[in-house]
């Protein structure tokens, strides 16, 4: 029972506090292969299917976890917490209220929230979380993020499948951190020796709802698309920045989480667009694939403005609404094929 | 229609004598919402449910209310075409229909009388009820190129300790001060204790009247149903800082007192058989739904939705204490209660208003309000021993309203209440 699982609709959960407490943080990703019937007893079918899958996973696996933390994000995290509290059996269920703003007022609040989280962990597990252990965790996170950043740039240079990239990034959020570092080391020697970027593939930017299962990344490869840049939370948002080196670890954690590229669940839309435009200037891409998972409101709201803005910058953008399913959706594939032919 | 109701179709809602006077606050609002945006010295702001509207009045800012205008569009049978227009702009079918009605209204520049709304000087909103509010307003602020202020309300989830809640309030109070910097920077406006107090006094008077109205709704037979309150609560939504709503509520209250004194109810038959609680936003394009319940001798006597807009305000507090109170109210309104509080609140309402059955509007537009609904249903049925009907629909999108199936479900529900009554 060394795992503390967390439900996080973007990248808001300060994993560093969990590692400093001596636990292994694990982002709940759901299982696209499992039926959502267990969660559907409590959540209607017109709620985000990924969030329903997270609940299904928690109902089945919570006995293996030391506790669960839910981080404020979209309406799913914010409202389903109460449902989890009623039905998921766990010795420790905690609500972490990360702010949607990221100014000085929000930073003060964020630090208070961090203190509340640390106090709750200390109280519940009878442990002490020192500044030194927080600093060590931050250093470890910085190491992981630095390695991921380097590896991610190889996507546009070498033959690295979408699945491989997704699997590596998601492993960094679900496996013990020491294991992540060894996976990253292996990936480095493997990826660097790969053949050049395949000439028949198109380089794409991927934006929108988080992809939580590899099959959807396979579908893109199948359509001749390689994701070479993205702004997903299970993606570049996780490693785009490092933690600043500050004396106070709580300051450093707050600074990091409030300055990483903005997701659709946080203010502001302009910040999101700026990050995407900046990335598109850095890397040559053939097209932008914007998608939202069915019933994922934050990204469905943003998509129209974001995509129009990108089009106004001259980028070719395709937007799709996707189902939560491991099966290849022929309709989606046809639309992607029509779009890539046009490029 | 079943035999049970066929002979009762003549039963109708007997509207209050002063119901028609709702036109006074309506005209007050509509005229100003057309004129003020054209006056350079008058400032207007878009705002929405959950935002402490008194704050805008205290800054002498006139509130424009896109959600309210979306309901106008629905009542004027315009919402479907506006929603479809927004979907044509790329907005998903699954997004909130208020928001899409507004996107359509702005893009087609529809008239105010049909649900249109003017460009504001700025936008002020919160995330206390849903993501939609601030996502929608952020998009429109960008579209209009006007500043936006989003109050970040931490989610007051089940089990939040009092101490943590106080921390959340601290955060909101800091934002009030930050908002004052925003107001001064953009519009040179300052908040004064005197102005805030005056607005709160009027707002409290309005809410006091509303709560008295709600007290009278406990009478058997109920003198006032949601068929009327769904419209008459309008002053609470927007007109908290002025007298026009107070005058209207005073007349309504006088009507209700007279009706209760005579032992009369809102149904023309003079009696009622089923007292209902309706949770959620009504179907604005189909307000007849609330009237048609009368045919079953059923009256909606309580709606958390309209009740939510009328919390009392403590007066004679310092500005700091007042702001703390306002912050608390933002986090803790019945419409967005966390599940534990919501269950307790419903159980109290069922007992206080002698409710025979509960209709929960499972709103396809509103995932936040539909969250936890299955648990709520289960708890009411188990602990109150009354039937609960979950009705899936949408408040502003008529495409979601399936006439036949809804009627069948209502009739099944009436039969359940009847059976429940007999077995008790
Ligand atoms: S996919 Fe969208 S709605 Fe679902 S959990 Fe993620 S952000 Fe929330
Ligand atoms: S209907 Fe629901 S989602 Fe839409 S604005 Fe109102 S509270 Fe938000």
CSV table of N, CA and C in Angstrom, one decimal, chain B residues 20-167:
chain,number,residue,atom,x,y,z
B,20,UNK,N,-49.7,39.9,-13.1
B,20,UNK,CA,-49.4,40.7,-14.3
B,20,UNK,C,-48.5,41.9,-14.0
B,21,UNK,N,-48.4,42.3,-12.8
B,21,UNK,CA,-47.5,43.4,-12.4
B,21,UNK,C,-46.0,43.1,-12.6
B,22,UNK,N,-45.7,41.8,-12.9
B,22,UNK,CA,-44.3,41.5,-13.1
B,22,UNK,C,-43.8,42.3,-14.3
B,23,UNK,N,-44.7,42.9,-15.1
B,23,UNK,CA,-44.3,43.7,-16.2
B,23,UNK,C,-43.5,44.9,-15.7
B,24,UNK,N,-43.7,45.4,-14.5
B,24,UNK,CA,-43.0,46.6,-14.0
B,24,UNK,C,-41.5,46.3,-13.9
B,25,UNK,N,-41.1,45.3,-13.1
B,25,UNK,CA,-39.7,45.1,-13.0
B,25,UNK,C,-39.1,44.7,-14.4
B,26,UNK,N,-39.9,44.0,-15.1
B,26,UNK,CA,-39.4,43.5,-16.5
B,26,UNK,C,-39.1,44.8,-17.3
B,27,UNK,N,-40.1,45.7,-17.4
B,27,UNK,CA,-39.9,46.9,-18.2
B,27,UNK,C,-38.7,47.7,-17.7
B,28,UNK,N,-38.6,47.8,-16.4
B,28,UNK,CA,-37.5,48.5,-15.7
B,28,UNK,C,-36.2,48.0,-16.3
B,29,UNK,N,-36.1,46.7,-16.2
B,29,UNK,CA,-34.8,46.0,-16.6
B,29,UNK,C,-34.6,46.2,-18.2
B,30,UNK,N,-35.6,45.8,-18.9
B,30,UNK,CA,-35.4,45.8,-20.4
B,30,UNK,C,-35.1,47.2,-20.9
B,31,UNK,N,-35.8,48.2,-20.5
B,31,UNK,CA,-35.5,49.5,-21.0
B,31,UNK,C,-34.1,49.9,-20.7
B,32,UNK,N,-33.7,49.7,-19.4
B,32,UNK,CA,-32.3,50.1,-19.1
B,32,UNK,C,-31.3,49.2,-19.8
B,33,UNK,N,-31.6,48.0,-20.0
B,33,UNK,CA,-30.6,47.1,-20.7
B,33,UNK,C,-30.5,47.5,-22.1
B,34,UNK,N,-31.4,48.3,-22.7
B,34,UNK,CA,-31.3,48.8,-24.0
B,34,UNK,C,-30.6,50.1,-24.0
B,35,UNK,N,-31.0,51.0,-23.1
B,35,UNK,CA,-30.4,52.3,-23.1
B,35,UNK,C,-29.0,52.4,-22.5
B,36,UNK,N,-28.8,51.8,-21.3
B,36,UNK,CA,-27.5,52.0,-20.6
B,36,UNK,C,-26.3,51.7,-21.4
B,37,UNK,N,-26.3,50.6,-22.2
B,37,UNK,CA,-25.1,50.3,-22.9
B,37,UNK,C,-24.7,51.4,-24.0
B,38,UNK,N,-25.7,52.2,-24.2
B,38,UNK,CA,-25.5,53.3,-25.2
B,38,UNK,C,-25.0,54.6,-24.6
B,39,UNK,N,-25.0,54.6,-23.3
B,39,UNK,CA,-24.6,55.9,-22.6
B,39,UNK,C,-23.1,55.7,-22.1
B,40,UNK,N,-22.3,56.6,-22.6
B,40,UNK,CA,-20.9,56.4,-22.3
B,40,UNK,C,-20.5,56.5,-20.8
B,41,UNK,N,-21.3,57.2,-20.0
B,41,UNK,CA,-21.0,57.4,-18.6
B,41,UNK,C,-21.6,56.3,-17.7
B,42,UNK,N,-22.4,55.5,-18.4
B,42,UNK,CA,-23.1,54.4,-17.6
B,42,UNK,C,-22.3,53.1,-17.9
B,43,UNK,N,-21.9,52.4,-16.8
B,43,UNK,CA,-21.2,51.1,-17.0
B,43,UNK,C,-22.1,49.9,-16.9
B,44,UNK,N,-21.9,48.9,-17.7
B,44,UNK,CA,-22.7,47.7,-17.7
B,44,UNK,C,-21.8,46.5,-17.6
B,45,UNK,N,-22.2,45.5,-17.0
B,45,UNK,CA,-21.4,44.2,-16.9
B,45,UNK,C,-22.3,43.0,-17.2
B,46,UNK,N,-21.8,42.1,-17.9
B,46,UNK,CA,-22.5,40.8,-18.0
B,46,UNK,C,-22.1,40.0,-16.7
B,47,UNK,N,-23.2,39.4,-16.2
B,47,UNK,CA,-22.9,38.5,-15.0
B,47,UNK,C,-23.8,37.3,-15.1
B,48,UNK,N,-23.7,36.4,-14.1
B,48,UNK,CA,-24.5,35.2,-14.2
B,48,UNK,C,-24.9,34.7,-12.8
B,49,UNK,N,-25.6,33.6,-12.7
B,49,UNK,CA,-26.1,33.1,-11.4
B,49,UNK,C,-24.8,32.7,-10.6
B,50,UNK,N,-24.9,32.9,-9.3
B,50,UNK,CA,-23.8,32.6,-8.4
B,50,UNK,C,-23.0,33.9,-8.2
B,51,UNK,N,-23.1,34.9,-9.0
B,51,UNK,CA,-22.3,36.1,-8.8
B,51,UNK,C,-23.1,37.0,-7.8
B,52,UNK,N,-22.4,37.6,-6.8
B,52,UNK,CA,-23.1,38.4,-5.9
B,52,UNK,C,-23.5,39.7,-6.6
B,53,UNK,N,-24.7,39.7,-7.1
B,53,UNK,CA,-25.2,40.8,-8.0
B,53,UNK,C,-25.1,42.2,-7.3
B,54,UNK,N,-25.3,42.1,-5.9
B,54,UNK,CA,-25.3,43.3,-5.1
B,54,UNK,C,-24.0,44.1,-5.3
B,55,UNK,N,-22.9,43.4,-5.5
B,55,UNK,CA,-21.6,44.0,-5.7
B,55,UNK,C,-21.6,44.9,-6.9
B,56,UNK,N,-22.3,44.5,-8.0
B,56,UNK,CA,-22.3,45.4,-9.2
B,56,UNK,C,-23.2,46.6,-8.9
B,57,UNK,N,-24.3,46.4,-8.2
B,57,UNK,CA,-25.2,47.6,-7.9
B,57,UNK,C,-24.4,48.5,-7.0
B,58,UNK,N,-23.6,48.0,-6.1
B,58,UNK,CA,-22.9,48.8,-5.1
B,58,UNK,C,-21.8,49.6,-5.9
B,59,UNK,N,-21.3,49.1,-7.0
B,59,UNK,CA,-20.3,49.9,-7.8
B,59,UNK,C,-21.1,50.7,-8.8
B,60,UNK,N,-22.4,50.8,-8.7
B,60,UNK,CA,-23.2,51.5,-9.7
B,60,UNK,C,-23.0,51.0,-11.1
B,61,UNK,N,-22.9,49.7,-11.2
B,61,UNK,CA,-22.8,49.1,-12.6
B,61,UNK,C,-24.1,48.4,-12.8
B,62,UNK,N,-24.6,48.5,-14.0
B,62,UNK,CA,-25.9,47.9,-14.3
B,62,UNK,C,-25.7,46.5,-14.9
B,63,UNK,N,-26.3,45.5,-14.2
B,63,UNK,CA,-26.0,44.1,-14.6
B,63,UNK,C,-26.8,43.7,-15.8
B,64,UNK,N,-26.2,43.2,-16.8
B,64,UNK,CA,-26.8,42.5,-17.9
B,64,UNK,C,-26.7,41.0,-17.7
B,65,UNK,N,-27.8,40.3,-18.0
B,65,UNK,CA,-27.8,38.9,-17.6
B,65,UNK,C,-28.0,37.9,-18.8
B,66,UNK,N,-26.9,37.4,-19.4
B,66,UNK,CA,-27.1,36.6,-20.5
B,66,UNK,C,-28.0,35.3,-20.3
B,67,UNK,N,-27.9,34.7,-19.1
B,67,UNK,CA,-28.7,33.6,-18.8
B,67,UNK,C,-30.2,33.9,-18.8
B,68,UNK,N,-30.5,35.1,-18.2
B,68,UNK,CA,-31.9,35.5,-18.2
B,68,UNK,C,-32.4,35.8,-19.6
B,69,UNK,N,-31.5,36.4,-20.4
B,69,UNK,CA,-31.9,36.7,-21.8
B,69,UNK,C,-32.1,35.4,-22.6
B,70,UNK,N,-31.3,34.4,-22.2
B,70,UNK,CA,-31.5,33.1,-22.9
B,70,UNK,C,-32.8,32.5,-22.6
B,71,UNK,N,-33.3,32.8,-21.4
B,71,UNK,CA,-34.7,32.3,-21.1
B,71,UNK,C,-35.7,33.0,-21.8
B,72,UNK,N,-35.4,34.3,-22.1
B,72,UNK,CA,-36.4,35.1,-22.9
B,72,UNK,C,-36.4,34.6,-24.3
B,73,UNK,N,-35.3,34.3,-24.8
B,73,UNK,CA,-35.2,33.7,-26.2
B,73,UNK,C,-36.0,32.4,-26.2
B,74,UNK,N,-35.9,31.6,-25.2
B,74,UNK,CA,-36.7,30.3,-25.2
B,74,UNK,C,-38.2,30.6,-25.1
B,75,UNK,N,-38.6,31.5,-24.2
B,75,UNK,CA,-40.0,31.8,-24.1
B,75,UNK,C,-40.5,32.4,-25.4
B,76,UNK,N,-39.7,33.1,-26.1
B,76,UNK,CA,-40.1,33.7,-27.4
B,76,UNK,C,-39.9,32.7,-28.6
B,77,UNK,N,-39.6,31.5,-28.2
B,77,UNK,CA,-39.5,30.4,-29.3
B,77,UNK,C,-38.3,30.7,-30.2
B,78,UNK,N,-37.3,31.3,-29.7
B,78,UNK,CA,-36.1,31.6,-30.5
B,78,UNK,C,-34.9,30.7,-30.2
B,79,UNK,N,-35.0,30.1,-29.0
B,79,UNK,CA,-33.7,29.4,-28.5
B,79,UNK,C,-33.2,28.3,-29.5
B,80,UNK,N,-34.1,27.6,-30.0
B,80,UNK,CA,-33.7,26.5,-30.9
B,80,UNK,C,-32.8,27.0,-32.1
B,81,UNK,N,-33.3,28.0,-32.7
B,81,UNK,CA,-32.6,28.5,-33.9
B,81,UNK,C,-31.3,29.1,-33.5
B,82,UNK,N,-31.2,29.7,-32.3
B,82,UNK,CA,-30.0,30.3,-31.8
B,82,UNK,C,-29.0,29.2,-31.4
B,83,UNK,N,-29.5,28.2,-30.8
B,83,UNK,CA,-28.6,27.1,-30.4
B,83,UNK,C,-28.1,26.4,-31.7
B,84,UNK,N,-28.9,26.2,-32.6
B,84,UNK,CA,-28.5,25.6,-33.9
B,84,UNK,C,-27.5,26.5,-34.6
B,85,UNK,N,-27.7,27.8,-34.5
B,85,UNK,CA,-26.7,28.7,-35.1
B,85,UNK,C,-25.3,28.5,-34.4
B,86,UNK,N,-25.3,28.4,-33.1
B,86,UNK,CA,-24.1,28.3,-32.3
B,86,UNK,C,-23.4,26.9,-32.7
B,87,UNK,N,-24.2,25.9,-32.9
B,87,UNK,CA,-23.7,24.6,-33.3
B,87,UNK,C,-23.0,24.7,-34.7
B,88,UNK,N,-23.6,25.6,-35.5
B,88,UNK,CA,-23.1,25.8,-36.8
B,88,UNK,C,-21.7,26.6,-36.7
B,89,UNK,N,-21.5,27.3,-35.6
B,89,UNK,CA,-20.2,28.0,-35.4
B,89,UNK,C,-19.2,27.0,-34.9
B,90,UNK,N,-19.6,25.8,-34.5
B,90,UNK,CA,-18.7,24.8,-34.1
B,90,UNK,C,-18.9,24.3,-32.7
B,91,UNK,N,-19.8,24.9,-31.9
B,91,UNK,CA,-20.0,24.5,-30.5
B,91,UNK,C,-20.8,23.2,-30.5
B,92,UNK,N,-20.3,22.3,-29.6
B,92,UNK,CA,-20.9,20.9,-29.6
B,92,UNK,C,-22.3,20.9,-29.1
B,93,UNK,N,-23.0,19.9,-29.6
B,93,UNK,CA,-24.4,19.7,-29.2
B,93,UNK,C,-24.5,19.5,-27.7
B,94,UNK,N,-23.4,19.0,-27.1
B,94,UNK,CA,-23.4,18.6,-25.7
B,94,UNK,C,-23.2,19.8,-24.7
B,95,UNK,N,-22.9,20.9,-25.3
B,95,UNK,CA,-22.7,22.1,-24.4
B,95,UNK,C,-24.0,22.7,-23.9
B,96,UNK,N,-23.8,23.5,-22.8
B,96,UNK,CA,-25.0,24.1,-22.2
B,96,UNK,C,-25.8,25.0,-23.2
B,97,UNK,N,-27.1,24.8,-23.1
B,97,UNK,CA,-27.9,25.5,-24.1
B,97,UNK,C,-28.1,27.0,-23.8
B,98,UNK,N,-27.9,27.4,-22.5
B,98,UNK,CA,-27.9,28.8,-22.2
B,98,UNK,C,-26.8,29.5,-23.0
B,99,UNK,N,-25.6,28.9,-22.9
B,99,UNK,CA,-24.4,29.4,-23.5
B,99,UNK,C,-24.6,29.5,-25.0
B,100,UNK,N,-25.1,28.4,-25.6
B,100,UNK,CA,-25.2,28.4,-27.0
B,100,UNK,C,-26.3,29.4,-27.5
B,101,UNK,N,-27.4,29.5,-26.7
B,101,UNK,CA,-28.4,30.5,-27.0
B,101,UNK,C,-27.7,31.9,-27.1
B,102,UNK,N,-26.9,32.2,-26.1
B,102,UNK,CA,-26.2,33.5,-26.1
B,102,UNK,C,-25.2,33.6,-27.3
B,103,UNK,N,-24.5,32.6,-27.6
B,103,UNK,CA,-23.5,32.7,-28.7
B,103,UNK,C,-24.3,33.0,-30.0
B,104,UNK,N,-25.5,32.3,-30.1
B,104,UNK,CA,-26.3,32.5,-31.3
B,104,UNK,C,-26.9,33.9,-31.3
B,105,UNK,N,-27.3,34.4,-30.1
B,105,UNK,CA,-27.9,35.7,-30.0
B,105,UNK,C,-26.9,36.8,-30.4
B,106,UNK,N,-25.7,36.7,-29.9
B,106,UNK,CA,-24.7,37.7,-30.2
B,106,UNK,C,-24.3,37.7,-31.6
B,107,UNK,N,-24.2,36.5,-32.2
B,107,UNK,CA,-23.7,36.4,-33.6
B,107,UNK,C,-24.8,36.8,-34.6
B,108,UNK,N,-26.0,36.6,-34.2
B,108,UNK,CA,-27.1,37.0,-35.1
B,108,UNK,C,-27.6,38.4,-34.8
B,109,UNK,N,-27.1,39.0,-33.7
B,109,UNK,CA,-27.6,40.3,-33.3
B,109,UNK,C,-29.1,40.4,-33.1
B,110,UNK,N,-29.6,39.4,-32.5
B,110,UNK,CA,-31.1,39.4,-32.3
B,110,UNK,C,-31.5,40.5,-31.4
B,111,UNK,N,-32.8,40.9,-31.5
B,111,UNK,CA,-33.3,42.1,-30.7
B,111,UNK,C,-33.4,41.7,-29.2
B,112,UNK,N,-33.3,42.7,-28.4
B,112,UNK,CA,-33.5,42.4,-26.9
B,112,UNK,C,-34.8,41.7,-26.6
B,113,UNK,N,-35.8,42.2,-27.3
B,113,UNK,CA,-37.2,41.6,-26.9
B,113,UNK,C,-37.2,40.1,-27.3
B,114,UNK,N,-36.3,39.6,-28.1
B,114,UNK,CA,-36.3,38.2,-28.5
B,114,UNK,C,-35.2,37.4,-27.8
B,115,UNK,N,-34.5,38.1,-26.9
B,115,UNK,CA,-33.4,37.4,-26.2
B,115,UNK,C,-32.0,37.9,-26.5
B,116,UNK,N,-32.0,39.0,-27.2
B,116,UNK,CA,-30.6,39.6,-27.6
B,116,UNK,C,-30.1,40.3,-26.4
B,117,UNK,N,-28.8,40.7,-26.4
B,117,UNK,CA,-28.1,41.3,-25.3
B,117,UNK,C,-27.0,42.2,-25.8
B,118,UNK,N,-26.8,43.4,-25.2
B,118,UNK,CA,-25.8,44.3,-25.7
B,118,UNK,C,-24.4,43.9,-25.2
B,119,UNK,N,-23.5,44.5,-25.9
B,119,UNK,CA,-22.1,44.3,-25.5
B,119,UNK,C,-21.9,45.1,-24.2
B,120,UNK,N,-21.2,44.4,-23.2
B,120,UNK,CA,-21.0,45.1,-21.9
B,120,UNK,C,-19.7,45.9,-21.9
B,121,UNK,N,-19.5,46.6,-20.8
B,121,UNK,CA,-18.2,47.3,-20.6
B,121,UNK,C,-17.2,46.3,-20.0
B,122,UNK,N,-17.7,45.3,-19.3
B,122,UNK,CA,-16.9,44.3,-18.8
B,122,UNK,C,-17.7,43.1,-18.4
B,123,UNK,N,-17.0,42.0,-18.0
B,123,UNK,CA,-17.7,40.8,-17.6
B,123,UNK,C,-17.2,40.4,-16.2
B,124,UNK,N,-18.2,40.0,-15.4
B,124,UNK,CA,-17.9,39.6,-14.0
B,124,UNK,C,-18.6,38.3,-13.7
B,125,UNK,N,-17.9,37.2,-13.4
B,125,UNK,CA,-18.5,35.9,-13.3
B,125,UNK,C,-17.8,35.1,-12.2
B,126,UNK,N,-18.3,34.0,-11.9
B,126,UNK,CA,-17.6,33.1,-10.9
B,126,UNK,C,-17.7,31.6,-11.5
B,127,UNK,N,-16.9,30.8,-10.9
B,127,UNK,CA,-17.0,29.3,-11.2
B,127,UNK,C,-17.7,28.6,-10.1
B,128,UNK,N,-18.5,29.3,-9.3
B,128,UNK,CA,-19.1,28.6,-8.2
B,128,UNK,C,-20.1,27.5,-8.5
B,129,UNK,N,-20.8,27.7,-9.7
B,129,UNK,CA,-21.8,26.8,-10.0
B,129,UNK,C,-21.3,25.8,-11.1
B,130,UNK,N,-20.6,26.3,-12.1
B,130,UNK,CA,-20.2,25.4,-13.2
B,130,UNK,C,-19.0,26.0,-13.9
B,131,UNK,N,-18.3,25.1,-14.7
B,131,UNK,CA,-17.3,25.6,-15.6
B,131,UNK,C,-17.8,26.5,-16.7
B,132,UNK,N,-19.0,26.1,-17.1
B,132,UNK,CA,-19.6,26.8,-18.3
B,132,UNK,C,-19.6,28.3,-18.1
B,133,UNK,N,-20.0,28.7,-16.9
B,133,UNK,CA,-20.1,30.2,-16.7
B,133,UNK,C,-18.9,30.9,-17.1
B,134,UNK,N,-17.7,30.5,-16.6
B,134,UNK,CA,-16.5,31.3,-16.8
B,134,UNK,C,-15.9,30.9,-18.2
B,135,UNK,N,-16.1,29.7,-18.7
B,135,UNK,CA,-15.6,29.4,-20.0
B,135,UNK,C,-16.4,30.2,-21.0
B,136,UNK,N,-17.7,30.2,-20.9
B,136,UNK,CA,-18.5,31.0,-21.8
B,136,UNK,C,-18.2,32.5,-21.8
B,137,UNK,N,-18.1,33.0,-20.6
B,137,UNK,CA,-17.8,34.5,-20.5
B,137,UNK,C,-16.4,34.9,-20.9
B,138,UNK,N,-15.5,33.9,-20.7
B,138,UNK,CA,-14.1,34.2,-21.2
B,138,UNK,C,-14.1,34.3,-22.7
B,139,UNK,N,-14.9,33.4,-23.3
B,139,UNK,CA,-14.9,33.5,-24.8
B,139,UNK,C,-15.5,34.8,-25.3
B,140,UNK,N,-16.6,35.2,-24.6
B,140,UNK,CA,-17.3,36.4,-25.0
B,140,UNK,C,-16.5,37.6,-24.7
B,141,UNK,N,-15.8,37.6,-23.6
B,141,UNK,CA,-14.9,38.8,-23.3
B,141,UNK,C,-13.9,39.0,-24.4
B,142,UNK,N,-13.3,37.9,-24.8
B,142,UNK,CA,-12.3,37.9,-25.9
B,142,UNK,C,-13.0,38.4,-27.2
B,143,UNK,N,-14.2,37.9,-27.4
B,143,UNK,CA,-14.9,38.4,-28.6
B,143,UNK,C,-15.2,39.9,-28.6
B,144,UNK,N,-15.6,40.4,-27.5
B,144,UNK,CA,-16.0,41.8,-27.4
B,144,UNK,C,-14.7,42.7,-27.1
B,145,UNK,N,-13.6,42.0,-26.8
B,145,UNK,CA,-12.4,42.8,-26.3
B,145,UNK,C,-12.7,43.6,-25.1
B,146,UNK,N,-13.4,43.1,-24.1
B,146,UNK,CA,-13.7,43.8,-22.9
B,146,UNK,C,-13.0,43.0,-21.7
B,147,UNK,N,-12.6,43.7,-20.6
B,147,UNK,CA,-12.0,43.0,-19.5
B,147,UNK,C,-13.0,42.1,-18.8
B,148,UNK,N,-12.4,41.1,-18.2
B,148,UNK,CA,-13.2,40.1,-17.5
B,148,UNK,C,-12.6,39.8,-16.1
B,149,UNK,N,-13.5,39.7,-15.2
B,149,UNK,CA,-13.0,39.3,-13.8
B,149,UNK,C,-13.7,38.0,-13.4
B,150,UNK,N,-13.0,37.0,-13.2
B,150,UNK,CA,-13.6,35.7,-12.8
B,150,UNK,C,-13.2,35.5,-11.3
B,151,UNK,N,-14.2,35.4,-10.5
B,151,UNK,CA,-14.0,35.1,-9.1
B,151,UNK,C,-13.8,33.6,-9.0
B,152,UNK,N,-12.7,33.2,-8.4
B,152,UNK,CA,-12.4,31.8,-8.3
B,152,UNK,C,-12.9,31.2,-7.0
B,153,UNK,N,-14.0,30.5,-7.0
B,153,UNK,CA,-14.6,30.0,-5.8
B,153,UNK,C,-14.1,28.5,-5.6
B,154,UNK,N,-13.4,28.3,-4.5
B,154,UNK,CA,-13.0,26.9,-4.3
B,154,UNK,C,-14.3,26.0,-4.2
B,155,UNK,N,-14.2,24.8,-4.6
B,155,UNK,CA,-15.4,23.9,-4.5
B,155,UNK,C,-15.6,23.4,-3.0
B,156,UNK,N,-16.7,23.7,-2.5
B,156,UNK,CA,-17.1,23.3,-1.1
B,156,UNK,C,-17.6,21.9,-1.1
B,157,UNK,N,-16.7,20.9,-1.2
B,157,UNK,CA,-17.2,19.6,-1.4
B,157,UNK,C,-17.7,19.0,-0.1
B,158,UNK,N,-18.3,17.8,-0.2
B,158,UNK,CA,-18.8,17.1,1.0
B,158,UNK,C,-17.7,16.9,2.0
B,159,UNK,N,-17.9,17.2,3.2
B,159,UNK,CA,-16.9,16.9,4.3
B,159,UNK,C,-15.9,18.0,4.5
B,160,UNK,N,-16.0,19.1,3.8
B,160,UNK,CA,-15.1,20.2,4.0
B,160,UNK,C,-15.2,20.7,5.5
B,161,UNK,N,-14.1,20.8,6.1
B,161,UNK,CA,-14.1,21.2,7.5
B,161,UNK,C,-14.4,22.8,7.6
B,162,UNK,N,-14.9,23.2,8.8
B,162,UNK,CA,-15.2,24.6,8.9
B,162,UNK,C,-13.9,25.5,8.8
B,163,UNK,N,-12.8,24.9,9.3
B,163,UNK,CA,-11.5,25.6,9.2
B,163,UNK,C,-11.1,25.8,7.7
B,164,UNK,N,-11.3,24.8,6.9
B,164,UNK,CA,-10.9,24.9,5.5
B,164,UNK,C,-11.9,25.8,4.8
B,165,UNK,N,-13.1,25.8,5.2
B,165,UNK,CA,-14.1,26.7,4.6
B,165,UNK,C,-13.7,28.2,4.9
B,166,UNK,N,-13.2,28.4,6.1
B,166,UNK,CA,-12.8,29.8,6.4
B,166,UNK,C,-11.6,30.2,5.5
B,167,UNK,N,-10.7,29.2,5.2
B,167,UNK,CA,-9.6,29.5,4.3
B,167,UNK,C,-10.1,29.8,2.9
